[in-house]
PDB file of C-alpha atoms in Angstrom:
ATOM      1  CA  UNK A   1     115.682 -74.957 -25.106  1.00  0.00           C
ATOM      2  CA  UNK A   2     116.597 -78.327 -23.665  1.00  0.00           C
ATOM      3  CA  UNK A   3     117.486 -81.289 -25.866  1.00  0.00           C
ATOM      4  CA  UNK A   4     118.241 -84.866 -24.941  1.00  0.00           C
ATOM      5  CA  UNK A   5     120.326 -87.169 -27.140  1.00  0.00           C
ATOM      6  CA  UNK A   6     120.824 -90.912 -27.064  1.00  0.00           C
ATOM      7  CA  UNK A   7     123.148 -93.107 -29.045  1.00  0.00           C
ATOM      8  CA  UNK A   8     123.318 -95.434 -30.673  1.00  0.00           C
ATOM      9  CA  UNK A   9     119.772 -95.510 -32.009  1.00  0.00           C
ATOM     10  CA  UNK A  10     119.875 -99.258 -32.579  1.00  0.00           C
ATOM     11  CA  UNK A  11     122.260-101.964 -31.454  1.00  0.00           C
ATOM     12  CA  UNK A  12     122.491-105.697 -32.036  1.00  0.00           C
ATOM     13  CA  UNK A  13     124.836-107.506 -29.681  1.00  0.00           C
ATOM     14  CA  UNK A  14     125.656-111.166 -28.958  1.00  0.00           C
ATOM     15  CA  UNK A  15     125.007-112.680 -25.559  1.00  0.00           C
ATOM     16  CA  UNK A  16     127.976-112.154 -23.263  1.00  0.00           C
ATOM     17  CA  UNK A  17     129.229-109.013 -24.972  1.00  0.00           C
ATOM     18  CA  UNK A  18     129.629-105.655 -23.177  1.00  0.00           C
ATOM     19  CA  UNK A  19     127.273-102.713 -23.524  1.00  0.00           C
ATOM     20  CA  UNK A  20     127.579 -98.962 -23.352  1.00  0.00           C
ATOM     21  CA  UNK A  21     124.664 -96.628 -24.061  1.00  0.00           C
ATOM     22  CA  UNK A  22     125.075 -92.891 -23.787  1.00  0.00           C
ATOM     23  CA  UNK A  23     122.677 -90.094 -22.974  1.00  0.00           C
ATOM     24  CA  UNK A  24     123.477 -86.385 -23.001  1.00  0.00           C
ATOM     25  CA  UNK A  25     121.327 -83.377 -22.189  1.00  0.00           C
ATOM     26  CA  UNK A  26     121.775 -79.867 -23.572  1.00  0.00           C
ATOM     27  CA  UNK A  27     120.359 -76.581 -22.359  1.00  0.00           C
ATOM     28  CA  UNK A  28     120.163 -77.310 -18.646  1.00  0.00           C
ATOM     29  CA  UNK A  29     122.528 -77.795 -15.747  1.00  0.00           C
ATOM     30  CA  UNK A  30     122.526 -80.298 -12.897  1.00  0.00           C
ATOM     31  CA  UNK A  31     119.501 -82.185 -14.198  1.00  0.00           C
ATOM     32  CA  UNK A  32     118.040 -85.278 -12.567  1.00  0.00           C
ATOM     33  CA  UNK A  33     118.597 -88.058 -15.118  1.00  0.00           C
ATOM     34  CA  UNK A  34     116.870 -91.409 -15.542  1.00  0.00           C
ATOM     35  CA  UNK A  35     117.265 -94.692 -17.425  1.00  0.00           C
ATOM     36  CA  UNK A  36     114.105 -96.644 -18.247  1.00  0.00           C
ATOM     37  CA  UNK A  37     113.654 -99.899 -20.146  1.00  0.00           C
ATOM     38  CA  UNK A  38     110.605-100.804 -22.217  1.00  0.00           C
ATOM     39  CA  UNK A  39     110.411-104.532 -22.899  1.00  0.00           C
ATOM     40  CA  UNK A  40     107.941-106.145 -25.279  1.00  0.00           C
ATOM     41  CA  UNK A  41     104.537-106.522 -23.657  1.00  0.00           C
ATOM     42  CA  UNK A  42     105.605-104.710 -20.511  1.00  0.00           C
ATOM     43  CA  UNK A  43     105.394-101.160 -19.262  1.00  0.00           C
ATOM     44  CA  UNK A  44     108.333 -98.855 -18.820  1.00  0.00           C
ATOM     45  CA  UNK A  45     110.534 -99.822 -15.912  1.00  0.00           C
ATOM     46  CA  UNK A  46     112.810 -97.400 -14.086  1.00  0.00           C
ATOM     47  CA  UNK A  47     116.350 -98.790 -13.956  1.00  0.00           C
ATOM     48  CA  UNK A  48     118.527 -95.996 -12.556  1.00  0.00           C
ATOM     49  CA  UNK A  49     118.319 -92.355 -11.628  1.00  0.00           C
ATOM     50  CA  UNK A  50     120.948 -89.765 -10.806  1.00  0.00           C
ATOM     51  CA  UNK A  51     120.716 -86.425  -9.011  1.00  0.00           C
ATOM     52  CA  UNK A  52     124.302 -85.395  -9.744  1.00  0.00           C
ATOM     53  CA  UNK A  53     127.782 -86.390 -10.890  1.00  0.00           C
ATOM     54  CA  UNK A  54     128.781 -89.757  -9.466  1.00  0.00           C
ATOM     55  CA  UNK A  55     125.413 -90.194  -7.707  1.00  0.00           C
ATOM     56  CA  UNK A  56     123.511 -93.231  -8.942  1.00  0.00           C
ATOM     57  CA  UNK A  57     120.485 -94.973  -7.472  1.00  0.00           C
ATOM     58  CA  UNK A  58     119.426 -98.388  -8.704  1.00  0.00           C
ATOM     59  CA  UNK A  59     115.785 -99.340  -8.726  1.00  0.00           C
ATOM     60  CA  UNK A  60     116.009-102.927  -9.942  1.00  0.00           C
ATOM     61  CA  UNK A  61     118.815-105.450  -9.244  1.00  0.00           C
ATOM     62  CA  UNK A  62     120.085-106.654 -12.598  1.00  0.00           C
ATOM     63  CA  UNK A  63     122.885-107.172 -15.021  1.00  0.00           C
ATOM     64  CA  UNK A  64     123.222-103.453 -15.746  1.00  0.00           C
ATOM     65  CA  UNK A  65     125.033-100.509 -14.181  1.00  0.00           C
ATOM     66  CA  UNK A  66     124.976 -96.767 -14.697  1.00  0.00           C
ATOM     67  CA  UNK A  67     127.465 -93.965 -14.353  1.00  0.00           C
ATOM     68  CA  UNK A  68     127.381 -90.176 -14.505  1.00  0.00           C
ATOM     69  CA  UNK A  69     130.867 -88.942 -15.321  1.00  0.00           C
ATOM     70  CA  UNK A  70     129.760 -85.416 -16.256  1.00  0.00           C
ATOM     71  CA  UNK A  71     126.879 -83.162 -15.278  1.00  0.00           C
ATOM     72  CA  UNK A  72     124.895 -83.740 -18.448  1.00  0.00           C
ATOM     73  CA  UNK A  73     126.065 -87.246 -19.380  1.00  0.00           C
ATOM     74  CA  UNK A  74     124.497 -90.499 -18.225  1.00  0.00           C
ATOM     75  CA  UNK A  75     125.829 -93.897 -19.305  1.00  0.00           C
ATOM     76  CA  UNK A  76     124.221 -97.330 -19.081  1.00  0.00           C
ATOM     77  CA  UNK A  77     126.596-100.290 -19.135  1.00  0.00           C
ATOM     78  CA  UNK A  78     126.852-104.024 -18.868  1.00  0.00           C
ATOM     79  CA  UNK A  79     129.872-106.304 -18.715  1.00  0.00           C
ATOM     80  CA  UNK A  80     128.033-109.320 -20.162  1.00  0.00           C
ATOM     81  CA  UNK A  81     124.684-109.022 -21.894  1.00  0.00           C
ATOM     82  CA  UNK A  82     121.866-111.505 -21.383  1.00  0.00           C
ATOM     83  CA  UNK A  83     119.029-112.289 -23.757  1.00  0.00           C
ATOM     84  CA  UNK A  84     116.668-110.688 -21.236  1.00  0.00           C
ATOM     85  CA  UNK A  85     118.477-107.352 -21.618  1.00  0.00           C
ATOM     86  CA  UNK A  86     116.840-106.847 -25.001  1.00  0.00           C
ATOM     87  CA  UNK A  87     114.471-103.892 -25.095  1.00  0.00           C
ATOM     88  CA  UNK A  88     114.025-100.223 -25.778  1.00  0.00           C
ATOM     89  CA  UNK A  89     116.149 -98.074 -23.478  1.00  0.00           C
ATOM     90  CA  UNK A  90     115.017 -94.554 -22.766  1.00  0.00           C
ATOM     91  CA  UNK A  91     116.853 -91.749 -21.039  1.00  0.00           C
ATOM     92  CA  UNK A  92     114.921 -88.915 -19.407  1.00  0.00           C
ATOM     93  CA  UNK A  93     115.558 -85.708 -17.490  1.00  0.00           C
ATOM     94  CA  UNK A  94     113.369 -83.933 -15.000  1.00  0.00           C
ATOM     95  CA  UNK A  95     112.390 -80.343 -15.630  1.00  0.00           C
ATOM     96  CA  UNK A  96     110.301 -77.826 -13.771  1.00  0.00           C
ATOM     97  CA  UNK A  97     107.268 -79.031 -11.820  1.00  0.00           C
ATOM     98  CA  UNK A  98     108.832 -82.503 -11.872  1.00  0.00           C
ATOM     99  CA  UNK A  99     107.843 -83.050 -15.498  1.00  0.00           C
ATOM    100  CA  UNK A 100     109.963 -85.704 -17.221  1.00  0.00           C
ATOM    101  CA  UNK A 101     111.191 -85.415 -20.798  1.00  0.00           C
ATOM    102  CA  UNK A 102     112.432 -88.373 -22.765  1.00  0.00           C
ATOM    103  CA  UNK A 103     115.075 -88.957 -25.391  1.00  0.00           C
ATOM    104  CA  UNK A 104     114.602 -90.817 -28.692  1.00  0.00           C
ATOM    105  CA  UNK A 105     115.634 -94.176 -27.218  1.00  0.00           C
ATOM    106  CA  UNK A 106     118.020 -97.014 -28.114  1.00  0.00           C
ATOM    107  CA  UNK A 107     116.671-100.291 -29.475  1.00  0.00           C
ATOM    108  CA  UNK A 108     118.871-103.116 -28.114  1.00  0.00           C
ATOM    109  CA  UNK A 109     118.606-106.649 -29.463  1.00  0.00           C
ATOM    110  CA  UNK A 110     120.665-109.345 -27.787  1.00  0.00           C
ATOM    111  CA  UNK A 111     121.093-112.495 -29.870  1.00  0.00           C
TER     112      UNK A 111
ATOM    113  CA  UNK B   1     102.139-102.264  -4.778  1.00  0.00           C
ATOM    114  CA  UNK B   2     101.504 -99.039  -6.676  1.00  0.00           C
ATOM    115  CA  UNK B   3      99.963-100.149  -9.964  1.00  0.00           C
ATOM    116  CA  UNK B   4      98.820 -98.106 -12.927  1.00  0.00           C
ATOM    117  CA  UNK B   5      96.251 -99.588 -15.291  1.00  0.00           C
ATOM    118  CA  UNK B   6      95.132 -98.279 -18.666  1.00  0.00           C
ATOM    119  CA  UNK B   7      91.902 -99.343 -20.320  1.00  0.00           C
ATOM    120  CA  UNK B   8      91.319-100.131 -23.121  1.00  0.00           C
ATOM    121  CA  UNK B   9      94.592-101.639 -24.317  1.00  0.00           C
ATOM    122  CA  UNK B  10      93.663-100.790 -27.890  1.00  0.00           C
ATOM    123  CA  UNK B  11      91.091 -98.531 -29.501  1.00  0.00           C
ATOM    124  CA  UNK B  12      90.075 -97.852 -33.098  1.00  0.00           C
ATOM    125  CA  UNK B  13      87.852 -94.894 -33.983  1.00  0.00           C
ATOM    126  CA  UNK B  14      86.869 -93.090 -37.183  1.00  0.00           C
ATOM    127  CA  UNK B  15      88.295 -89.657 -37.807  1.00  0.00           C
ATOM    128  CA  UNK B  16      86.399 -86.822 -36.161  1.00  0.00           C
ATOM    129  CA  UNK B  17      85.204 -88.706 -33.108  1.00  0.00           C
ATOM    130  CA  UNK B  18      85.798 -87.490 -29.586  1.00  0.00           C
ATOM    131  CA  UNK B  19      87.363 -90.146 -27.382  1.00  0.00           C
ATOM    132  CA  UNK B  20      88.386 -90.843 -23.812  1.00  0.00           C
ATOM    133  CA  UNK B  21      91.357 -92.850 -22.595  1.00  0.00           C
ATOM    134  CA  UNK B  22      91.323 -94.113 -19.033  1.00  0.00           C
ATOM    135  CA  UNK B  23      94.024 -94.488 -16.409  1.00  0.00           C
ATOM    136  CA  UNK B  24      93.564 -95.847 -12.904  1.00  0.00           C
ATOM    137  CA  UNK B  25      96.011 -96.082 -10.020  1.00  0.00           C
ATOM    138  CA  UNK B  26      95.854 -98.039  -6.800  1.00  0.00           C
ATOM    139  CA  UNK B  27      97.423 -95.518  -4.423  1.00  0.00           C
ATOM    140  CA  UNK B  28      95.742 -92.101  -4.325  1.00  0.00           C
ATOM    141  CA  UNK B  29      98.672 -90.350  -2.603  1.00  0.00           C
ATOM    142  CA  UNK B  30     100.161 -89.192  -5.876  1.00  0.00           C
ATOM    143  CA  UNK B  31     102.640 -86.360  -6.438  1.00  0.00           C
ATOM    144  CA  UNK B  32     101.638 -85.760 -10.048  1.00  0.00           C
ATOM    145  CA  UNK B  33     100.397 -87.556 -13.155  1.00  0.00           C
ATOM    146  CA  UNK B  34     101.755 -87.245 -16.663  1.00  0.00           C
ATOM    147  CA  UNK B  35     100.296 -88.294 -20.030  1.00  0.00           C
ATOM    148  CA  UNK B  36     102.648 -89.200 -22.863  1.00  0.00           C
ATOM    149  CA  UNK B  37     102.374 -90.088 -26.504  1.00  0.00           C
ATOM    150  CA  UNK B  38     104.657 -92.680 -28.110  1.00  0.00           C
ATOM    151  CA  UNK B  39     104.888 -93.225 -31.845  1.00  0.00           C
ATOM    152  CA  UNK B  40     106.181 -96.639 -33.044  1.00  0.00           C
ATOM    153  CA  UNK B  41     109.899 -97.003 -32.391  1.00  0.00           C
ATOM    154  CA  UNK B  42     110.172 -93.533 -30.921  1.00  0.00           C
ATOM    155  CA  UNK B  43     110.675 -91.947 -27.537  1.00  0.00           C
ATOM    156  CA  UNK B  44     107.942 -90.477 -25.362  1.00  0.00           C
ATOM    157  CA  UNK B  45     106.464 -87.040 -25.918  1.00  0.00           C
ATOM    158  CA  UNK B  46     105.013 -85.342 -22.870  1.00  0.00           C
ATOM    159  CA  UNK B  47     101.441 -84.206 -23.495  1.00  0.00           C
ATOM    160  CA  UNK B  48     100.084 -82.999 -20.177  1.00  0.00           C
ATOM    161  CA  UNK B  49     101.232 -82.843 -16.562  1.00  0.00           C
ATOM    162  CA  UNK B  50      98.699 -82.641 -13.727  1.00  0.00           C
ATOM    163  CA  UNK B  51      99.887 -81.797 -10.241  1.00  0.00           C
ATOM    164  CA  UNK B  52      98.176 -83.498  -7.304  1.00  0.00           C
ATOM    165  CA  UNK B  53      96.417 -80.233  -6.384  1.00  0.00           C
ATOM    166  CA  UNK B  54      94.941 -79.784  -9.874  1.00  0.00           C
ATOM    167  CA  UNK B  55      91.772 -81.255 -11.353  1.00  0.00           C
ATOM    168  CA  UNK B  56      92.521 -80.861 -15.054  1.00  0.00           C
ATOM    169  CA  UNK B  57      94.900 -79.555 -17.685  1.00  0.00           C
ATOM    170  CA  UNK B  58      94.227 -78.617 -21.289  1.00  0.00           C
ATOM    171  CA  UNK B  59      96.419 -78.331 -24.355  1.00  0.00           C
ATOM    172  CA  UNK B  60      94.765 -77.766 -27.702  1.00  0.00           C
ATOM    173  CA  UNK B  61      92.402 -80.662 -28.410  1.00  0.00           C
ATOM    174  CA  UNK B  62      93.606 -82.560 -25.356  1.00  0.00           C
ATOM    175  CA  UNK B  63      92.126 -82.379 -21.877  1.00  0.00           C
ATOM    176  CA  UNK B  64      93.313 -84.459 -18.953  1.00  0.00           C
ATOM    177  CA  UNK B  65      91.419 -84.767 -15.693  1.00  0.00           C
ATOM    178  CA  UNK B  66      92.470 -86.108 -12.332  1.00  0.00           C
ATOM    179  CA  UNK B  67      90.298 -87.538  -9.547  1.00  0.00           C
ATOM    180  CA  UNK B  68      92.606 -88.656  -6.767  1.00  0.00           C
ATOM    181  CA  UNK B  69      89.822 -89.889  -4.503  1.00  0.00           C
ATOM    182  CA  UNK B  70      88.709 -92.457  -7.069  1.00  0.00           C
ATOM    183  CA  UNK B  71      92.230 -93.131  -8.340  1.00  0.00           C
ATOM    184  CA  UNK B  72      91.435 -92.143 -11.918  1.00  0.00           C
ATOM    185  CA  UNK B  73      92.596 -89.914 -14.721  1.00  0.00           C
ATOM    186  CA  UNK B  74      91.132 -89.500 -18.191  1.00  0.00           C
ATOM    187  CA  UNK B  75      92.616 -88.110 -21.374  1.00  0.00           C
ATOM    188  CA  UNK B  76      89.997 -86.596 -23.645  1.00  0.00           C
ATOM    189  CA  UNK B  77      90.873 -86.102 -27.309  1.00  0.00           C
ATOM    190  CA  UNK B  78      88.471 -83.913 -29.267  1.00  0.00           C
ATOM    191  CA  UNK B  79      87.852 -84.245 -32.991  1.00  0.00           C
ATOM    192  CA  UNK B  80      90.359 -87.055 -33.478  1.00  0.00           C
ATOM    193  CA  UNK B  81      92.632 -87.083 -36.530  1.00  0.00           C
ATOM    194  CA  UNK B  82      94.679 -89.845 -38.192  1.00  0.00           C
ATOM    195  CA  UNK B  83      97.802 -88.093 -36.900  1.00  0.00           C
ATOM    196  CA  UNK B  84      96.623 -88.832 -33.354  1.00  0.00           C
ATOM    197  CA  UNK B  85      97.296 -92.530 -33.956  1.00  0.00           C
ATOM    198  CA  UNK B  86      99.906 -93.596 -31.398  1.00  0.00           C
ATOM    199  CA  UNK B  87     100.249 -95.275 -28.029  1.00  0.00           C
ATOM    200  CA  UNK B  88      99.206 -93.116 -25.084  1.00  0.00           C
ATOM    201  CA  UNK B  89     100.879 -93.730 -21.760  1.00  0.00           C
ATOM    202  CA  UNK B  90      99.821 -92.628 -18.303  1.00  0.00           C
ATOM    203  CA  UNK B  91     102.481 -92.277 -15.611  1.00  0.00           C
ATOM    204  CA  UNK B  92     102.048 -91.556 -11.919  1.00  0.00           C
ATOM    205  CA  UNK B  93     104.684 -90.126  -9.613  1.00  0.00           C
ATOM    206  CA  UNK B  94     104.407 -90.811  -5.906  1.00  0.00           C
ATOM    207  CA  UNK B  95     107.709 -89.344  -4.864  1.00  0.00           C
ATOM    208  CA  UNK B  96     108.430 -86.527  -7.274  1.00  0.00           C
ATOM    209  CA  UNK B  97     111.264 -88.421  -8.942  1.00  0.00           C
ATOM    210  CA  UNK B  98     110.204 -91.839 -10.278  1.00  0.00           C
ATOM    211  CA  UNK B  99     107.345 -92.497 -12.679  1.00  0.00           C
ATOM    212  CA  UNK B 100     105.110 -95.585 -12.525  1.00  0.00           C
ATOM    213  CA  UNK B 101     103.811 -96.301 -16.009  1.00  0.00           C
ATOM    214  CA  UNK B 102     100.744 -98.048 -17.298  1.00  0.00           C
ATOM    215  CA  UNK B 103     101.112-100.332 -20.315  1.00  0.00           C
ATOM    216  CA  UNK B 104      99.412 -97.820 -22.565  1.00  0.00           C
ATOM    217  CA  UNK B 105      96.457 -97.569 -24.907  1.00  0.00           C
ATOM    218  CA  UNK B 106      97.170 -98.085 -28.598  1.00  0.00           C
ATOM    219  CA  UNK B 107      94.975 -95.681 -30.567  1.00  0.00           C
ATOM    220  CA  UNK B 108      94.190 -95.964 -34.275  1.00  0.00           C
ATOM    221  CA  UNK B 109      92.220 -93.179 -35.932  1.00  0.00           C
ATOM    222  CA  UNK B 110      90.980 -94.236 -39.361  1.00  0.00           C
ATOM    223  CA  UNK B 111      90.314 -91.753 -42.188  1.00  0.00           C
TER     224      UNK B 111
END
């Protein structure tokens, strides 16, 4: 069966510091992968998606970037965090019938 | 703009009641619709996926319906239990890759 992992689970970072969040998927190959952000009082927002290694599409211009160095690894990064980057970051993969499955999430607090 | 709205934002019911959660979307040309459950501080759990050609899907005590012409979906929960307490999210896909989320309905089932 397929499993999706995210780490770290929680992170507290100062403004201006770098960021690296990791997502890995097990039990499937060449998955479509997604990064979403859930901010307080707002719905989930799609940030990036990837259909394969090195292929990244950005949905929202922002302070963040994404990379896919391996087939089942998706990384979300920032060079300098802003207060507005705080939120709950969720990674997802797309299975059969275009159903999306989500990981456990990373809670990011920028102080 | 393709918006997804969920009403009510919050709902409290006594254990054993049947209940209906509502989701509406502005653009009826959907690819599919997915209902999720989110427990506090956790990721999303996929409950039901309805393709655009389907009218409803059932899983245990859950039944989701889709009426594209009116831009509505409902999630019916039969014989509610305290363990059903969570936030329920509706998400619409127009392209087969990205999901547009509503802000969710927070459900509390009291013993």
